[in-house]
Amino acid sequence: MPSASAFETPVSPVTITSGTSPIVLGMPHTGTWLPEKILDKLNANGKKLADTDWHIDLLYADLLPDVTIVKANFHRYAIDANRDPAGISLYPGQNTTGLCPVTDFDNQPIYKDGCEPDEAEIEKRRQSFHAPYHTALQNELERVRNLHGVAILYDCHSIRSTIPFLFDGLLPEFNIGTNNGETCDGMVEESVWNICNSAPEYSAVLNARFKGGWTTRHYGQPHKNIHAIQMELAQRTHLKDENIPFDYDAEKAAVLRPYLKNILVKLTELVETKQLTARG
């Protein structure tokens, strides 16, 4: 089995910002870096990197003092940090992409013919990228839980508003996922839902097409005092256009960001006011 050192990474696979807030922001899909060994195998379609969660780090910047952020720097075409490392589908029977995607969200190939990763390559990428990201996330969640008795993982995502291969019609702006309430205390889910559902500019849905990825489902263990919730934003909320060059729209973001801030502040208050406390 090739060792993880087979990839020489000029950047760290993960960037960690450690804070004292009870909130941890996970950002598994905002990275755009790929090593040359992978980039050279992608076809012209793959090199568009269209399935990036564009500008999520910018969108959430400075919304909450002392918040912890764990951000993957690698692109999801290297390996998807929000997929089960065993390759098990999150949505059985529904269209989706895998641990190391070979097609994009439109079901179009992203690799040159014959350059798709084999099992050995996938394992190498798992060791080099997926594992370091989740080691960092696990460590930060445990550190924050030790500080407050509980920790809340808020997993930050975005996606194009219309993708017929993955879902029908136009996606609501706010897509909240808690795996049908299993990954967090009810007051966490309710607090986020109330803010999103009352925003007059946007539509919201809870546990619909996106119920929470592997990250939310894996770490969201309320009985162990780690609560997790996923926010999947339709990209029309903060991009000028949902096509190349995927530019950030500061005016759109200025409407959205106060709601995101209210969510993070409210979740913090749940902990600081002892409404959400350690179990056991």
Tab-separated table of N, CA and C in Angstrom, residues 105-258:
chain	number	residue	atom	x	y	z
A	105	PHE	N	-21.570	17.044	-10.385
A	105	PHE	CA	-22.952	17.031	-9.935
A	105	PHE	C	-23.950	16.931	-11.088
A	106	ASP	N	-23.487	17.102	-12.309
A	106	ASP	CA	-24.335	16.909	-13.483
A	106	ASP	C	-24.131	15.533	-14.110
A	107	ASN	N	-23.422	14.656	-13.397
A	107	ASN	CA	-23.133	13.295	-13.841
A	107	ASN	C	-22.247	13.261	-15.084
A	108	GLN	N	-21.391	14.281	-15.226
A	108	GLN	CA	-20.452	14.331	-16.341
A	108	GLN	C	-19.055	13.950	-15.848
A	109	PRO	N	-18.276	13.192	-16.650
A	109	PRO	CA	-16.948	12.766	-16.210
A	109	PRO	C	-16.036	13.947	-15.900
A	110	ILE	N	-15.188	13.777	-14.862
A	110	ILE	CA	-14.224	14.825	-14.514
A	110	ILE	C	-12.785	14.378	-14.773
A	111	TYR	N	-12.593	13.097	-15.127
A	111	TYR	CA	-11.242	12.579	-15.392
A	111	TYR	C	-11.042	12.296	-16.879
A	112	LYS	N	-9.808	12.389	-17.306
A	112	LYS	CA	-9.444	11.891	-18.621
A	112	LYS	C	-9.677	10.382	-18.643
A	113	ASP	N	-9.950	9.844	-19.808
A	113	ASP	CA	-10.215	8.409	-19.929
A	113	ASP	C	-9.062	7.585	-19.360
A	114	GLY	N	-9.401	6.657	-18.481
A	114	GLY	CA	-8.410	5.769	-17.909
A	114	GLY	C	-7.640	6.332	-16.740
A	115	CYS	N	-7.960	7.551	-16.313
A	115	CYS	CA	-7.207	8.198	-15.217
A	115	CYS	C	-7.965	8.217	-13.890
A	116	GLU	N	-9.095	7.554	-13.833
A	116	GLU	CA	-9.865	7.529	-12.600
A	116	GLU	C	-9.075	6.810	-11.499
A	117	PRO	N	-9.240	7.224	-10.239
A	117	PRO	CA	-8.463	6.603	-9.149
A	117	PRO	C	-8.900	5.171	-8.886
A	118	ASP	N	-7.912	4.281	-8.678
A	118	ASP	CA	-8.222	2.911	-8.288
A	118	ASP	C	-8.256	2.824	-6.758
A	119	GLU	N	-8.442	1.633	-6.225
A	119	GLU	CA	-8.588	1.476	-4.781
A	119	GLU	C	-7.337	1.917	-4.027
A	120	ALA	N	-6.165	1.621	-4.569
A	120	ALA	CA	-4.923	2.027	-3.910
A	120	ALA	C	-4.802	3.547	-3.879
A	121	GLU	N	-5.172	4.173	-4.967
A	121	GLU	CA	-5.118	5.645	-5.036
A	121	GLU	C	-6.111	6.271	-4.059
A	122	ILE	N	-7.298	5.707	-3.993
A	122	ILE	CA	-8.305	6.223	-3.071
A	122	ILE	C	-7.823	6.121	-1.626
A	123	GLU	N	-7.197	5.016	-1.283
A	123	GLU	CA	-6.680	4.852	0.074
A	123	GLU	C	-5.567	5.856	0.357
A	124	LYS	N	-4.723	6.099	-0.630
A	124	LYS	CA	-3.657	7.077	-0.453
A	124	LYS	C	-4.244	8.474	-0.205
A	125	ARG	N	-5.273	8.806	-0.958
A	125	ARG	CA	-5.917	10.107	-0.761
A	125	ARG	C	-6.626	10.176	0.591
A	126	ARG	N	-7.203	9.072	1.005
A	126	ARG	CA	-7.859	9.054	2.313
A	126	ARG	C	-6.859	9.384	3.418
A	127	GLN	N	-5.690	8.764	3.342
A	127	GLN	CA	-4.661	9.017	4.349
A	127	GLN	C	-4.114	10.444	4.260
A	128	SER	N	-3.967	10.940	3.061
A	128	SER	CA	-3.320	12.233	2.864
A	128	SER	C	-4.229	13.422	3.148
A	129	PHE	N	-5.536	13.264	2.913
A	129	PHE	CA	-6.444	14.404	2.990
A	129	PHE	C	-7.626	14.178	3.934
A	130	HIS	N	-8.378	13.140	3.695
A	130	HIS	CA	-9.590	12.900	4.478
A	130	HIS	C	-9.254	12.710	5.964
A	131	ALA	N	-8.292	11.855	6.256
A	131	ALA	CA	-7.951	11.563	7.651
A	131	ALA	C	-7.428	12.784	8.409
A	132	PRO	N	-6.508	13.583	7.834
A	132	PRO	CA	-6.055	14.766	8.568
A	132	PRO	C	-7.172	15.769	8.859
A	133	TYR	N	-8.091	15.934	7.909
A	133	TYR	CA	-9.201	16.856	8.144
A	133	TYR	C	-10.039	16.376	9.327
A	134	HIS	N	-10.363	15.103	9.357
A	134	HIS	CA	-11.238	14.619	10.418
A	134	HIS	C	-10.515	14.450	11.746
A	135	THR	N	-9.233	14.218	11.712
A	135	THR	CA	-8.474	14.237	12.958
A	135	THR	C	-8.530	15.630	13.579
A	136	ALA	N	-8.341	16.639	12.756
A	136	ALA	CA	-8.401	18.018	13.239
A	136	ALA	C	-9.794	18.356	13.761
A	137	LEU	N	-10.819	17.952	13.036
A	137	LEU	CA	-12.183	18.267	13.458
A	137	LEU	C	-12.520	17.573	14.770
A	138	GLN	N	-12.157	16.311	14.882
A	138	GLN	CA	-12.402	15.569	16.115
A	138	GLN	C	-11.685	16.216	17.296
A	139	ASN	N	-10.434	16.586	17.094
A	139	ASN	CA	-9.658	17.195	18.175
A	139	ASN	C	-10.263	18.524	18.619
A	140	GLU	N	-10.689	19.329	17.662
A	140	GLU	CA	-11.255	20.635	18.015
A	140	GLU	C	-12.603	20.492	18.701
A	141	LEU	N	-13.409	19.557	18.263
A	141	LEU	CA	-14.687	19.331	18.933
A	141	LEU	C	-14.486	18.870	20.366
A	142	GLU	N	-13.535	17.994	20.574
A	142	GLU	CA	-13.263	17.527	21.934
A	142	GLU	C	-12.704	18.647	22.799
A	143	ARG	N	-11.835	19.480	22.220
A	143	ARG	CA	-11.271	20.608	22.979
A	143	ARG	C	-12.374	21.573	23.393
A	144	VAL	N	-13.265	21.893	22.458
A	144	VAL	CA	-14.358	22.818	22.756
A	144	VAL	C	-15.320	22.200	23.775
A	145	ARG	N	-15.592	20.923	23.635
A	145	ARG	CA	-16.462	20.260	24.619
A	145	ARG	C	-15.839	20.297	26.012
A	146	ASN	N	-14.544	20.153	26.088
A	146	ASN	CA	-13.870	20.236	27.386
A	146	ASN	C	-13.986	21.625	27.997
A	147	LEU	N	-14.058	22.645	27.153
A	147	LEU	CA	-14.191	24.023	27.632
A	147	LEU	C	-15.597	24.315	28.163
A	148	HIS	N	-16.609	23.778	27.474
A	148	HIS	CA	-17.992	24.191	27.743
A	148	HIS	C	-18.902	23.071	28.238
A	149	GLY	N	-18.417	21.856	28.228
A	149	GLY	CA	-19.280	20.727	28.560
A	149	GLY	C	-20.024	20.180	27.363
A	150	VAL	N	-20.283	21.040	26.388
A	150	VAL	CA	-20.906	20.649	25.128
A	150	VAL	C	-20.204	21.390	23.993
A	151	ALA	N	-20.323	20.856	22.796
A	151	ALA	CA	-19.837	21.527	21.593
A	151	ALA	C	-20.903	21.400	20.516
A	152	ILE	N	-20.996	22.432	19.669
A	152	ILE	CA	-21.933	22.412	18.550
A	152	ILE	C	-21.142	22.524	17.256
A	153	LEU	N	-21.243	21.501	16.437
A	153	LEU	CA	-20.644	21.540	15.104
A	153	LEU	C	-21.676	22.085	14.128
A	154	TYR	N	-21.322	23.198	13.502
A	154	TYR	CA	-22.156	23.796	12.463
A	154	TYR	C	-21.406	23.592	11.159
A	155	ASP	N	-21.917	22.685	10.324
A	155	ASP	CA	-21.206	22.286	9.116
A	155	ASP	C	-21.659	23.153	7.948
A	156	CYS	N	-20.720	23.876	7.375
A	156	CYS	CA	-21.010	24.934	6.401
A	156	CYS	C	-20.880	24.417	4.969
A	157	HIS	N	-21.947	24.568	4.187
A	157	HIS	CA	-21.965	24.089	2.811
A	157	HIS	C	-22.708	25.060	1.915
A	158	SER	N	-22.471	24.912	0.601
A	158	SER	CA	-23.305	25.578	-0.396
A	158	SER	C	-23.324	24.720	-1.650
A	159	ILE	N	-24.306	24.968	-2.500
A	159	ILE	CA	-24.469	24.163	-3.705
A	159	ILE	C	-25.262	24.967	-4.723
A	160	ARG	N	-25.082	24.656	-5.992
A	160	ARG	CA	-25.837	25.342	-7.031
A	160	ARG	C	-27.339	25.179	-6.799
A	161	SER	N	-28.078	26.172	-7.183
A	161	SER	CA	-29.509	26.200	-6.883
A	161	SER	C	-30.314	25.204	-7.694
A	162	THR	N	-29.807	24.848	-8.876
A	162	THR	CA	-30.519	23.925	-9.757
A	162	THR	C	-29.553	22.865	-10.263
A	163	ILE	N	-29.775	21.624	-9.875
A	163	ILE	CA	-28.956	20.493	-10.337
A	163	ILE	C	-29.896	19.312	-10.569
A	164	PRO	N	-30.437	19.163	-11.778
A	164	PRO	CA	-31.448	18.118	-12.022
A	164	PRO	C	-30.990	16.711	-11.674
A	165	PHE	N	-29.699	16.419	-11.783
A	165	PHE	CA	-29.215	15.072	-11.470
A	165	PHE	C	-29.363	14.753	-9.988
A	166	LEU	N	-29.306	15.775	-9.136
A	166	LEU	CA	-29.336	15.545	-7.694
A	166	LEU	C	-30.695	15.822	-7.057
A	167	PHE	N	-31.437	16.769	-7.600
A	167	PHE	CA	-32.723	17.109	-6.996
A	167	PHE	C	-33.608	17.799	-8.028
A	168	ASP	N	-34.913	17.762	-7.786
A	168	ASP	CA	-35.884	18.374	-8.696
A	168	ASP	C	-36.058	19.853	-8.377
A	169	GLY	N	-36.250	20.645	-9.422
A	169	GLY	CA	-36.638	22.030	-9.251
A	169	GLY	C	-35.568	22.918	-8.658
A	170	LEU	N	-36.023	24.020	-8.089
A	170	LEU	CA	-35.148	25.030	-7.493
A	170	LEU	C	-34.976	24.744	-6.007
A	171	LEU	N	-33.723	24.664	-5.563
A	171	LEU	CA	-33.430	24.371	-4.169
A	171	LEU	C	-33.781	25.581	-3.295
A	172	PRO	N	-34.408	25.379	-2.127
A	172	PRO	CA	-34.594	26.494	-1.195
A	172	PRO	C	-33.243	27.103	-0.809
A	173	GLU	N	-33.283	28.353	-0.359
A	173	GLU	CA	-32.024	29.003	0.008
A	173	GLU	C	-31.382	28.367	1.238
A	174	PHE	N	-32.182	28.092	2.262
A	174	PHE	CA	-31.681	27.460	3.489
A	174	PHE	C	-32.096	25.986	3.504
A	175	ASN	N	-31.111	25.088	3.560
A	175	ASN	CA	-31.378	23.655	3.635
A	175	ASN	C	-30.709	23.125	4.892
A	176	ILE	N	-31.499	22.850	5.905
A	176	ILE	CA	-30.995	22.478	7.225
A	176	ILE	C	-31.053	20.964	7.370
A	177	GLY	N	-29.972	20.369	7.859
A	177	GLY	CA	-29.929	18.923	8.016
A	177	GLY	C	-29.502	18.484	9.397
A	178	THR	N	-30.303	17.611	10.008
A	178	THR	CA	-29.962	17.027	11.311
A	178	THR	C	-30.235	15.524	11.310
A	179	ASN	N	-30.297	14.935	10.109
A	179	ASN	CA	-30.651	13.515	9.969
A	179	ASN	C	-31.916	13.198	10.760
A	180	ASN	N	-32.954	14.003	10.458
A	180	ASN	CA	-34.271	13.835	11.093
A	180	ASN	C	-34.217	13.975	12.612
A	181	GLY	N	-33.391	14.918	13.067
A	181	GLY	CA	-33.330	15.241	14.490
A	181	GLY	C	-32.390	14.395	15.309
A	182	GLU	N	-31.662	13.486	14.680
A	182	GLU	CA	-30.811	12.566	15.435
A	182	GLU	C	-29.469	13.169	15.847
A	183	THR	N	-29.002	14.211	15.149
A	183	THR	CA	-27.628	14.666	15.349
A	183	THR	C	-27.489	15.822	16.342
A	184	CYS	N	-28.605	16.297	16.870
A	184	CYS	CA	-28.505	17.410	17.829
A	184	CYS	C	-29.739	17.439	18.715
A	185	ASP	N	-29.612	18.159	19.798
A	185	ASP	CA	-30.749	18.409	20.667
A	185	ASP	C	-31.814	19.185	19.892
A	186	GLY	N	-33.070	18.960	20.240
A	186	GLY	CA	-34.160	19.615	19.535
A	186	GLY	C	-34.098	21.126	19.567
A	187	MET	N	-33.563	21.700	20.642
A	187	MET	CA	-33.514	23.158	20.706
A	187	MET	C	-32.493	23.732	19.731
A	188	VAL	N	-31.462	22.961	19.377
A	188	VAL	CA	-30.506	23.407	18.363
A	188	VAL	C	-31.195	23.470	17.011
A	189	GLU	N	-31.861	22.389	16.641
A	189	GLU	CA	-32.601	22.346	15.387
A	189	GLU	C	-33.659	23.442	15.333
A	190	GLU	N	-34.421	23.580	16.390
A	190	GLU	CA	-35.514	24.561	16.432
A	190	GLU	C	-34.981	25.991	16.306
A	191	SER	N	-33.872	26.268	16.967
A	191	SER	CA	-33.317	27.627	16.926
A	191	SER	C	-32.901	28.014	15.509
A	192	VAL	N	-32.231	27.097	14.820
A	192	VAL	CA	-31.791	27.383	13.453
A	192	VAL	C	-32.999	27.487	12.532
A	193	TRP	N	-33.928	26.566	12.665
A	193	TRP	CA	-35.123	26.572	11.815
A	193	TRP	C	-35.921	27.865	11.988
A	194	ASN	N	-36.123	28.314	13.205
A	194	ASN	CA	-36.931	29.511	13.445
A	194	ASN	C	-36.332	30.735	12.771
A	195	ILE	N	-35.012	30.875	12.822
A	195	ILE	CA	-34.363	32.027	12.187
A	195	ILE	C	-34.502	31.945	10.668
A	196	CYS	N	-34.258	30.779	10.112
A	196	CYS	CA	-34.312	30.625	8.655
A	196	CYS	C	-35.743	30.735	8.133
A	197	ASN	N	-36.664	30.123	8.827
A	197	ASN	CA	-38.050	30.089	8.362
A	197	ASN	C	-38.729	31.448	8.459
A	198	SER	N	-38.190	32.318	9.299
A	198	SER	CA	-38.787	33.653	9.457
A	198	SER	C	-38.104	34.711	8.601
A	199	ALA	N	-37.116	34.316	7.806
A	199	ALA	CA	-36.407	35.280	6.945
A	199	ALA	C	-37.260	35.558	5.711
A	200	PRO	N	-37.780	36.769	5.554
A	200	PRO	CA	-38.721	37.040	4.450
A	200	PRO	C	-38.094	36.958	3.069
A	201	GLU	N	-36.773	37.119	2.974
A	201	GLU	CA	-36.110	37.106	1.666
A	201	GLU	C	-35.867	35.695	1.132
A	202	TYR	N	-36.000	34.699	1.999
A	202	TYR	CA	-35.538	33.363	1.633
A	202	TYR	C	-36.580	32.297	1.948
A	203	SER	N	-36.393	31.140	1.313
A	203	SER	CA	-37.166	29.947	1.651
A	203	SER	C	-36.277	28.998	2.440
A	204	ALA	N	-36.893	28.122	3.204
A	204	ALA	CA	-36.128	27.211	4.065
A	204	ALA	C	-36.799	25.850	4.099
A	205	VAL	N	-35.987	24.830	4.329
A	205	VAL	CA	-36.501	23.469	4.450
A	205	VAL	C	-35.640	22.723	5.456
A	206	LEU	N	-36.261	21.801	6.162
A	206	LEU	CA	-35.584	21.023	7.206
A	206	LEU	C	-35.619	19.540	6.849
A	207	ASN	N	-34.431	18.928	6.780
A	207	ASN	CA	-34.310	17.493	6.529
A	207	ASN	C	-35.071	17.047	5.285
A	208	ALA	N	-34.845	17.762	4.206
A	208	ALA	CA	-35.431	17.394	2.922
A	208	ALA	C	-34.376	16.652	2.109
A	209	ARG	N	-33.966	17.193	0.951
A	209	ARG	CA	-32.976	16.488	0.127
A	209	ARG	C	-31.650	16.333	0.859
A	210	PHE	N	-31.261	17.347	1.628
A	210	PHE	CA	-29.983	17.311	2.346
A	210	PHE	C	-30.244	17.198	3.844
A	211	LYS	N	-30.094	15.977	4.347
A	211	LYS	CA	-30.384	15.700	5.755
A	211	LYS	C	-29.150	15.807	6.648
A	212	GLY	N	-28.020	16.151	6.040
A	212	GLY	CA	-26.755	16.156	6.761
A	212	GLY	C	-25.851	15.091	6.198
A	213	GLY	N	-24.633	15.488	5.882
A	213	GLY	CA	-23.665	14.559	5.314
A	213	GLY	C	-23.017	13.679	6.368
A	214	TRP	N	-21.963	13.000	5.967
A	214	TRP	CA	-21.298	12.076	6.884
A	214	TRP	C	-20.748	12.809	8.105
A	215	THR	N	-20.254	14.009	7.901
A	215	THR	CA	-19.701	14.777	9.020
A	215	THR	C	-20.753	15.008	10.092
A	216	THR	N	-21.905	15.509	9.691
A	216	THR	CA	-22.985	15.779	10.642
A	216	THR	C	-23.429	14.498	11.333
A	217	ARG	N	-23.574	13.439	10.554
A	217	ARG	CA	-24.081	12.187	11.117
A	217	ARG	C	-23.040	11.488	12.004
A	218	HIS	N	-21.784	11.625	11.643
A	218	HIS	CA	-20.718	10.963	12.398
A	218	HIS	C	-20.460	11.640	13.743
A	219	TYR	N	-20.394	12.974	13.731
A	219	TYR	CA	-20.037	13.687	14.956
A	219	TYR	C	-21.244	14.058	15.810
A	220	GLY	N	-22.408	14.149	15.188
A	220	GLY	CA	-23.593	14.544	15.935
A	220	GLY	C	-24.060	13.451	16.880
A	221	GLN	N	-23.583	13.497	18.110
A	221	GLN	CA	-23.902	12.492	19.130
A	221	GLN	C	-24.305	13.217	20.412
A	222	PRO	N	-25.547	13.656	20.486
A	222	PRO	CA	-25.975	14.440	21.647
A	222	PRO	C	-25.713	13.754	22.980
A	223	HIS	N	-25.779	12.409	22.997
A	223	HIS	CA	-25.538	11.686	24.250
A	223	HIS	C	-24.085	11.801	24.687
A	224	LYS	N	-23.208	12.210	23.753
A	224	LYS	CA	-21.809	12.454	24.093
A	224	LYS	C	-21.499	13.954	24.134
A	225	ASN	N	-22.553	14.768	24.123
A	225	ASN	CA	-22.452	16.222	24.269
A	225	ASN	C	-21.774	16.908	23.080
A	226	ILE	N	-21.894	16.296	21.920
A	226	ILE	CA	-21.516	16.956	20.672
A	226	ILE	C	-22.743	16.971	19.778
A	227	HIS	N	-23.187	18.174	19.437
A	227	HIS	CA	-24.374	18.380	18.621
A	227	HIS	C	-23.920	18.864	17.250
A	228	ALA	N	-24.576	18.394	16.203
A	228	ALA	CA	-24.155	18.763	14.854
A	228	ALA	C	-25.367	19.107	13.995
A	229	ILE	N	-25.183	20.126	13.162
A	229	ILE	CA	-26.231	20.562	12.244
A	229	ILE	C	-25.563	21.033	10.959
A	230	GLN	N	-26.150	20.691	9.840
A	230	GLN	CA	-25.591	21.093	8.541
A	230	GLN	C	-26.438	22.194	7.927
A	231	MET	N	-25.761	23.197	7.360
A	231	MET	CA	-26.435	24.238	6.600
A	231	MET	C	-25.942	24.193	5.163
A	232	GLU	N	-26.847	23.841	4.267
A	232	GLU	CA	-26.562	23.836	2.830
A	232	GLU	C	-27.262	25.050	2.230
A	233	LEU	N	-26.467	26.012	1.776
A	233	LEU	CA	-27.014	27.247	1.201
A	233	LEU	C	-27.071	27.141	-0.312
A	234	ALA	N	-28.181	27.529	-0.903
A	234	ALA	CA	-28.223	27.663	-2.352
A	234	ALA	C	-27.310	28.826	-2.745
A	235	GLN	N	-26.490	28.628	-3.744
A	235	GLN	CA	-25.444	29.604	-4.051
A	235	GLN	C	-25.961	30.913	-4.638
A	236	ARG	N	-27.221	30.956	-5.018
A	236	ARG	CA	-27.766	32.237	-5.476
A	236	ARG	C	-27.836	33.255	-4.345
A	237	THR	N	-27.658	32.789	-3.100
A	237	THR	CA	-27.679	33.697	-1.959
A	237	THR	C	-26.442	34.577	-1.880
A	238	HIS	N	-25.325	34.166	-2.531
A	238	HIS	CA	-24.090	34.927	-2.311
A	238	HIS	C	-23.132	34.943	-3.501
A	239	LEU	N	-23.547	34.389	-4.648
A	239	LEU	CA	-22.718	34.464	-5.851
A	239	LEU	C	-23.358	35.396	-6.875
A	240	LYS	N	-22.508	36.075	-7.636
A	240	LYS	CA	-23.026	36.900	-8.723
A	240	LYS	C	-23.662	36.040	-9.793
A	241	ASP	N	-23.052	34.904	-10.056
A	241	ASP	CA	-23.567	33.951	-11.023
A	241	ASP	C	-23.077	32.578	-10.607
A	242	GLU	N	-23.919	31.561	-10.767
A	242	GLU	CA	-23.555	30.217	-10.336
A	242	GLU	C	-22.807	29.456	-11.430
A	243	ASN	N	-22.053	30.178	-12.202
A	243	ASN	CA	-21.205	29.622	-13.249
A	243	ASN	C	-19.848	30.322	-13.185
A	244	ILE	N	-18.888	29.802	-13.958
A	244	ILE	CA	-17.565	30.427	-14.020
A	244	ILE	C	-17.712	31.916	-14.294
A	245	PRO	N	-17.041	32.803	-13.506
A	245	PRO	CA	-15.974	32.505	-12.536
A	245	PRO	C	-16.435	32.383	-11.080
A	246	PHE	N	-17.736	32.197	-10.857
A	246	PHE	CA	-18.261	31.953	-9.506
A	246	PHE	C	-17.895	33.092	-8.537
A	247	ASP	N	-18.056	34.305	-8.983
A	247	ASP	CA	-17.650	35.453	-8.176
A	247	ASP	C	-18.574	35.676	-6.979
A	248	TYR	N	-17.978	36.088	-5.892
A	248	TYR	CA	-18.696	36.454	-4.668
A	248	TYR	C	-19.448	37.758	-4.901
A	249	ASP	N	-20.688	37.820	-4.419
A	249	ASP	CA	-21.507	39.023	-4.536
A	249	ASP	C	-21.667	39.632	-3.147
A	250	ALA	N	-20.933	40.686	-2.892
A	250	ALA	CA	-20.931	41.292	-1.560
A	250	ALA	C	-22.298	41.859	-1.189
A	251	GLU	N	-23.045	42.360	-2.174
A	251	GLU	CA	-24.366	42.927	-1.886
A	251	GLU	C	-25.347	41.823	-1.474
A	252	LYS	N	-25.334	40.714	-2.193
A	252	LYS	CA	-26.184	39.586	-1.795
A	252	LYS	C	-25.771	39.064	-0.423
A	253	ALA	N	-24.472	38.936	-0.219
A	253	ALA	CA	-23.974	38.414	1.049
A	253	ALA	C	-24.354	39.319	2.219
A	254	ALA	N	-24.431	40.611	1.971
A	254	ALA	CA	-24.785	41.552	3.032
A	254	ALA	C	-26.213	41.342	3.520
A	255	VAL	N	-27.062	40.781	2.683
A	255	VAL	CA	-28.419	40.439	3.104
A	255	VAL	C	-28.416	39.126	3.882
A	256	LEU	N	-27.619	38.182	3.431
A	256	LEU	CA	-27.586	36.853	4.034
A	256	LEU	C	-26.836	36.803	5.361
A	257	ARG	N	-25.706	37.474	5.433
A	257	ARG	CA	-24.809	37.318	6.576
A	257	ARG	C	-25.457	37.636	7.931
A	258	PRO	N	-26.341	38.629	8.036
A	258	PRO	CA	-26.975	38.848	9.340
A	258	PRO	C	-27.770	37.647	9.844
